[in-house]
mmCIF file of C-alpha atoms in Angstrom:
data_model
loop_
_atom_site.group_PDB
_atom_site.id
_atom_site.type_symbol
_atom_site.label_atom_id
_atom_site.label_comp_id
_atom_site.label_asym_id
_atom_site.label_seq_id
_atom_site.Cartn_x
_atom_site.Cartn_y
_atom_site.Cartn_z
ATOM 1 C CA GLY A 1 -62.083 -223.985 90.582
ATOM 2 C CA GLU A 2 -61.646 -224.786 94.247
ATOM 3 C CA ASN A 3 -64.669 -224.913 96.536
ATOM 4 C CA VAL A 4 -64.347 -224.848 100.331
ATOM 5 C CA GLU A 5 -67.239 -225.637 102.644
ATOM 6 C CA GLN A 6 -67.108 -224.910 106.367
ATOM 7 C CA HIS A 7 -69.250 -226.222 109.223
ATOM 8 C CA PRO A 8 -70.833 -225.269 111.507
ATOM 9 C CA SER A 9 -71.702 -221.671 110.691
ATOM 10 C CA THR A 10 -72.160 -220.896 114.403
ATOM 11 C CA LEU A 11 -70.787 -222.679 117.444
ATOM 12 C CA SER A 12 -71.479 -221.905 121.086
ATOM 13 C CA VAL A 13 -69.400 -223.543 123.831
ATOM 14 C CA GLN A 14 -68.866 -223.118 127.528
ATOM 15 C CA GLU A 15 -65.572 -221.674 128.661
ATOM 16 C CA GLY A 16 -63.073 -224.495 129.127
ATOM 17 C CA ASP A 17 -64.741 -226.805 126.607
ATOM 18 C CA SER A 18 -63.239 -227.761 123.256
ATOM 19 C CA ALA A 19 -64.390 -226.438 119.885
ATOM 20 C CA VAL A 20 -64.039 -228.150 116.514
ATOM 21 C CA ILE A 21 -64.589 -226.550 113.115
ATOM 22 C CA LYS A 22 -64.523 -228.634 109.949
ATOM 23 C CA CYS A 23 -63.811 -227.799 106.319
ATOM 24 C CA THR A 24 -63.914 -229.764 103.106
ATOM 25 C CA TYR A 25 -62.259 -228.830 99.813
ATOM 26 C CA SER A 26 -62.764 -230.003 96.262
ATOM 27 C CA ASP A 27 -59.429 -229.574 94.459
ATOM 28 C CA SER A 28 -57.018 -232.415 95.214
ATOM 29 C CA ALA A 29 -54.163 -230.166 94.040
ATOM 30 C CA SER A 30 -54.640 -227.789 96.995
ATOM 31 C CA ASN A 31 -51.562 -227.958 99.170
ATOM 32 C CA TYR A 32 -51.770 -225.228 101.809
ATOM 33 C CA PHE A 33 -54.527 -224.793 104.385
ATOM 34 C CA PRO A 34 -54.510 -221.726 106.648
ATOM 35 C CA TRP A 35 -56.968 -220.782 109.374
ATOM 36 C CA TYR A 36 -57.763 -217.147 110.093
ATOM 37 C CA LYS A 37 -59.442 -215.510 113.081
ATOM 38 C CA GLN A 38 -61.422 -212.318 112.562
ATOM 39 C CA GLU A 39 -62.726 -210.243 115.445
ATOM 40 C CA LEU A 40 -65.641 -207.914 114.845
ATOM 41 C CA GLY A 41 -64.703 -205.108 112.455
ATOM 42 C CA LYS A 42 -61.054 -206.180 112.333
ATOM 43 C CA ARG A 43 -58.769 -207.751 109.770
ATOM 44 C CA PRO A 44 -58.406 -211.547 109.549
ATOM 45 C CA GLN A 45 -55.249 -212.841 111.219
ATOM 46 C CA LEU A 46 -53.552 -216.175 110.664
ATOM 47 C CA ILE A 47 -53.697 -218.459 113.693
ATOM 48 C CA ILE A 48 -52.329 -221.690 112.258
ATOM 49 C CA ASP A 49 -51.651 -223.301 108.894
ATOM 50 C CA ILE A 50 -50.762 -226.718 107.549
ATOM 51 C CA ARG A 51 -49.234 -228.009 104.346
ATOM 52 C CA SER A 52 -50.305 -231.107 102.481
ATOM 53 C CA ASN A 53 -47.228 -233.107 103.454
ATOM 54 C CA VAL A 54 -48.215 -232.939 107.137
ATOM 55 C CA GLY A 55 -51.175 -234.623 108.830
ATOM 56 C CA GLU A 56 -51.362 -232.613 112.033
ATOM 57 C CA LYS A 57 -49.934 -229.438 113.547
ATOM 58 C CA LYS A 58 -50.313 -228.043 117.030
ATOM 59 C CA ASP A 59 -49.642 -224.652 118.602
ATOM 60 C CA GLN A 60 -50.514 -224.457 122.292
ATOM 61 C CA ARG A 61 -54.323 -224.723 122.536
ATOM 62 C CA ILE A 62 -54.850 -224.819 118.782
ATOM 63 C CA ALA A 63 -54.396 -227.787 116.449
ATOM 64 C CA VAL A 64 -55.202 -228.514 112.834
ATOM 65 C CA THR A 65 -55.615 -231.928 111.229
ATOM 66 C CA LEU A 66 -55.621 -232.727 107.520
ATOM 67 C CA ASN A 67 -57.005 -235.783 105.749
ATOM 68 C CA LYS A 68 -55.914 -235.537 102.114
ATOM 69 C CA THR A 69 -57.726 -238.680 101.063
ATOM 70 C CA ALA A 70 -61.061 -237.407 102.311
ATOM 71 C CA LYS A 71 -60.180 -233.804 101.405
ATOM 72 C CA HIS A 72 -61.079 -232.347 104.743
ATOM 73 C CA PHE A 73 -59.277 -230.488 107.490
ATOM 74 C CA SER A 74 -60.313 -229.387 110.957
ATOM 75 C CA LEU A 75 -59.452 -226.785 113.579
ATOM 76 C CA HIS A 76 -59.429 -227.861 117.205
ATOM 77 C CA ILE A 77 -59.375 -225.351 120.066
ATOM 78 C CA THR A 78 -58.997 -226.766 123.561
ATOM 79 C CA GLU A 79 -59.704 -225.051 126.898
ATOM 80 C CA THR A 80 -61.637 -222.291 125.186
ATOM 81 C CA GLN A 81 -61.577 -218.799 126.664
ATOM 82 C CA PRO A 82 -63.909 -215.814 126.115
ATOM 83 C CA GLU A 83 -61.217 -214.113 124.016
ATOM 84 C CA ASP A 84 -61.465 -217.008 121.546
ATOM 85 C CA SER A 85 -64.879 -215.625 120.552
ATOM 86 C CA ALA A 86 -64.582 -214.512 116.916
ATOM 87 C CA VAL A 87 -65.280 -215.652 113.369
ATOM 88 C CA TYR A 88 -62.916 -218.332 112.086
ATOM 89 C CA PHE A 89 -62.245 -218.928 108.400
ATOM 90 C CA CYS A 90 -60.579 -221.889 106.772
ATOM 91 C CA ALA A 91 -58.982 -221.613 103.340
ATOM 92 C CA ALA A 92 -57.328 -223.774 100.725
ATOM 93 C CA SER A 93 -54.586 -222.656 98.373
ATOM 94 C CA THR A 94 -54.049 -223.718 94.822
ATOM 95 C CA PHE A 95 -51.337 -222.673 92.428
ATOM 96 C CA ASP A 96 -51.953 -222.222 88.734
ATOM 97 C CA ASN A 97 -50.245 -220.315 85.915
ATOM 98 C CA ALA A 98 -51.389 -217.045 87.430
ATOM 99 C CA GLY A 99 -50.035 -217.753 90.890
ATOM 100 C CA ASN A 100 -51.324 -218.694 94.322
ATOM 101 C CA MET A 101 -54.948 -218.177 95.253
ATOM 102 C CA LEU A 102 -56.777 -218.735 98.529
ATOM 103 C CA THR A 103 -60.378 -219.918 98.492
ATOM 104 C CA PHE A 104 -62.140 -219.272 101.800
ATOM 105 C CA GLY A 105 -64.871 -221.119 103.587
ATOM 106 C CA GLY A 106 -67.973 -219.249 104.699
ATOM 107 C CA GLY A 107 -66.796 -218.798 108.274
ATOM 108 C CA THR A 108 -67.775 -220.066 111.731
ATOM 109 C CA ARG A 109 -68.892 -217.692 114.465
ATOM 110 C CA LEU A 110 -67.540 -219.104 117.725
ATOM 111 C CA MET A 111 -69.074 -217.867 120.962
ATOM 112 C CA VAL A 112 -67.429 -218.863 124.231
ATOM 113 C CA LYS A 113 -69.723 -218.366 127.207
ATOM 114 C CA PRO A 114 -68.042 -217.520 130.515
ATOM 115 C CA ASP B 1 -43.507 -199.915 111.187
ATOM 116 C CA GLY B 2 -43.954 -202.657 108.598
ATOM 117 C CA GLY B 3 -47.307 -203.756 107.358
ATOM 118 C CA ILE B 4 -50.153 -203.273 104.958
ATOM 119 C CA THR B 5 -52.367 -200.210 105.088
ATOM 120 C CA GLN B 6 -55.680 -199.286 103.542
ATOM 121 C CA SER B 7 -57.348 -195.939 103.339
ATOM 122 C CA PRO B 8 -59.808 -194.603 104.086
ATOM 123 C CA LYS B 9 -61.354 -196.737 106.840
ATOM 124 C CA TYR B 10 -64.879 -195.603 105.921
ATOM 125 C CA LEU B 11 -65.996 -194.342 102.523
ATOM 126 C CA PHE B 12 -69.367 -193.025 101.443
ATOM 127 C CA ARG B 13 -70.353 -192.500 97.821
ATOM 128 C CA LYS B 14 -73.433 -191.782 95.775
ATOM 129 C CA GLU B 15 -74.652 -194.368 93.325
ATOM 130 C CA GLY B 16 -73.158 -193.908 89.850
ATOM 131 C CA GLN B 17 -69.778 -192.640 91.059
ATOM 132 C CA ASN B 18 -66.518 -194.495 90.680
ATOM 133 C CA VAL B 19 -64.409 -194.769 93.820
ATOM 134 C CA THR B 20 -60.809 -195.881 94.357
ATOM 135 C CA LEU B 21 -59.639 -197.730 97.459
ATOM 136 C CA SER B 22 -56.007 -197.507 98.423
ATOM 137 C CA CYS B 23 -53.761 -200.390 99.472
ATOM 138 C CA GLU B 24 -50.060 -199.998 100.316
ATOM 139 C CA GLN B 25 -47.551 -202.477 101.744
ATOM 140 C CA ASN B 26 -43.950 -202.130 102.847
ATOM 141 C CA LEU B 27 -43.337 -205.847 103.397
ATOM 142 C CA ASN B 28 -41.553 -206.236 100.042
ATOM 143 C CA HIS B 29 -44.197 -208.767 99.039
ATOM 144 C CA ASP B 30 -44.622 -209.643 95.372
ATOM 145 C CA ALA B 31 -48.241 -210.778 95.560
ATOM 146 C CA MET B 32 -51.249 -208.616 96.444
ATOM 147 C CA TYR B 33 -54.956 -209.413 96.617
ATOM 148 C CA TRP B 34 -58.332 -207.737 96.936
ATOM 149 C CA TYR B 35 -61.264 -209.412 98.699
ATOM 150 C CA ARG B 36 -64.837 -208.428 99.311
ATOM 151 C CA GLN B 37 -66.625 -209.410 102.530
ATOM 152 C CA ASP B 38 -70.379 -209.098 102.951
ATOM 153 C CA PRO B 39 -72.043 -209.288 106.394
ATOM 154 C CA GLY B 40 -71.906 -212.789 107.860
ATOM 155 C CA GLN B 41 -70.075 -214.171 104.853
ATOM 156 C CA GLY B 42 -66.637 -215.296 103.847
ATOM 157 C CA LEU B 43 -64.040 -213.541 101.732
ATOM 158 C CA ARG B 44 -64.415 -213.534 97.976
ATOM 159 C CA LEU B 45 -61.489 -212.786 95.690
ATOM 160 C CA ILE B 46 -61.888 -209.809 93.365
ATOM 161 C CA TYR B 47 -58.437 -209.427 91.764
ATOM 162 C CA TYR B 48 -54.906 -210.518 92.493
ATOM 163 C CA SER B 49 -51.449 -209.638 91.272
ATOM 164 C CA GLN B 50 -48.331 -211.780 91.491
ATOM 165 C CA ILE B 51 -45.960 -209.215 90.030
ATOM 166 C CA VAL B 52 -45.790 -205.569 89.003
ATOM 167 C CA ASN B 53 -47.733 -204.694 85.824
ATOM 168 C CA ASP B 54 -49.647 -207.974 85.908
ATOM 169 C CA PHE B 55 -52.942 -208.918 87.555
ATOM 170 C CA GLN B 56 -55.628 -211.560 87.251
ATOM 171 C CA LYS B 57 -59.383 -211.626 87.762
ATOM 172 C CA GLY B 58 -60.706 -213.455 90.767
ATOM 173 C CA ASP B 59 -64.152 -214.918 91.282
ATOM 174 C CA ILE B 60 -66.092 -211.625 91.339
ATOM 175 C CA ALA B 61 -64.129 -209.159 89.147
ATOM 176 C CA GLU B 62 -67.111 -207.678 87.298
ATOM 177 C CA GLY B 63 -67.547 -203.977 88.067
ATOM 178 C CA TYR B 64 -64.043 -203.610 89.524
ATOM 179 C CA SER B 65 -60.669 -202.600 88.089
ATOM 180 C CA VAL B 66 -57.115 -202.568 89.467
ATOM 181 C CA SER B 67 -53.627 -201.457 88.576
ATOM 182 C CA ARG B 68 -50.185 -202.572 89.776
ATOM 183 C CA GLU B 69 -47.700 -199.943 88.672
ATOM 184 C CA LYS B 70 -45.560 -200.253 91.800
ATOM 185 C CA LYS B 71 -44.698 -203.245 93.960
ATOM 186 C CA GLU B 72 -45.957 -201.438 97.064
ATOM 187 C CA SER B 73 -49.344 -200.353 95.749
ATOM 188 C CA PHE B 74 -52.458 -202.134 94.451
ATOM 189 C CA PRO B 75 -55.422 -199.716 94.233
ATOM 190 C CA LEU B 76 -58.934 -200.996 93.565
ATOM 191 C CA THR B 77 -61.535 -198.972 91.672
ATOM 192 C CA VAL B 78 -65.170 -199.773 92.275
ATOM 193 C CA THR B 79 -66.972 -198.634 89.149
ATOM 194 C CA SER B 80 -70.589 -197.644 88.643
ATOM 195 C CA ALA B 81 -71.051 -200.980 86.861
ATOM 196 C CA GLN B 82 -70.777 -202.860 90.173
ATOM 197 C CA LYS B 83 -74.390 -203.636 91.077
ATOM 198 C CA ASN B 84 -74.008 -203.974 94.861
ATOM 199 C CA PRO B 85 -70.827 -202.144 95.884
ATOM 200 C CA THR B 86 -71.632 -201.677 99.575
ATOM 201 C CA ALA B 87 -69.295 -204.064 101.421
ATOM 202 C CA PHE B 88 -66.139 -204.402 103.502
ATOM 203 C CA TYR B 89 -63.069 -204.498 101.257
ATOM 204 C CA LEU B 90 -59.882 -206.192 102.385
ATOM 205 C CA CYS B 91 -56.491 -205.993 100.740
ATOM 206 C CA ALA B 92 -53.822 -208.619 101.419
ATOM 207 C CA SER B 93 -50.250 -209.376 100.442
ATOM 208 C CA SER B 94 -47.962 -212.387 100.517
ATOM 209 C CA ILE B 95 -44.423 -213.307 99.547
ATOM 210 C CA GLY B 96 -45.565 -214.804 96.244
ATOM 211 C CA GLY B 97 -43.793 -217.357 94.103
ATOM 212 C CA THR B 98 -44.644 -220.990 93.528
ATOM 213 C CA VAL B 99 -45.096 -221.895 97.209
ATOM 214 C CA SER B 100 -48.159 -220.716 99.118
ATOM 215 C CA TYR B 101 -47.485 -218.526 102.111
ATOM 216 C CA GLU B 102 -49.514 -216.611 104.665
ATOM 217 C CA GLN B 103 -51.508 -213.675 103.391
ATOM 218 C CA TYR B 104 -51.295 -210.555 105.545
ATOM 219 C CA PHE B 105 -54.428 -208.449 105.578
ATOM 220 C CA GLY B 106 -54.891 -204.716 105.782
ATOM 221 C CA PRO B 107 -57.419 -203.162 108.195
ATOM 222 C CA GLY B 108 -60.090 -202.914 105.501
ATOM 223 C CA THR B 109 -62.239 -200.179 103.976
ATOM 224 C CA ARG B 110 -65.969 -200.155 104.625
ATOM 225 C CA LEU B 111 -67.660 -198.729 101.528
ATOM 226 C CA THR B 112 -71.248 -197.536 101.636
ATOM 227 C CA VAL B 113 -72.980 -196.517 98.412
ATOM 228 C CA THR B 114 -76.398 -194.869 98.575
#
């Protein structure tokens, strides 16, 4: 099955700096890569996603890049703000006879210091 | 108000008792999922269902059971066979089909077994 590894597990940055979180996946058939943000005690919420036919996608201060050859994808947050502090999860989706499944990385706790 | 709901928010049970967690969605989604989240860790898939009256085991199905009698509902039963049931349980839904789409998460149920 798919295996997703995420690094770093914790990341501390100064407000205004950039933050980068990296994920690798094992299944070359994976074709959809979402990123979720989870605040303490809350549900995960999608912040950005990318499909395998696209190399990069940007939404305001957030961008995701995908390298299919190397099987890794990254989340980039620019001009970080204290409200960006949360746990971020990457995921990779595969489709088999039973349907679509997401495999999640272990998460990155981002702390933005004011 | 459209969305996905879970109840209760907190649940306490004695060891040896079965307990059922509720998950309801009014998004008209075909696919529904159950995840388990342990402190400081990622989401692990317990069961998923792509269509009514059909469901598949995820990575950690042992000690759990589900049913999908209605499109809107996907209850999870944590049985006494589950060795470490204390965790945060998240239900999710998505459009389904052969293309991967965003999964929408419910608010979660925090289960404590003593």
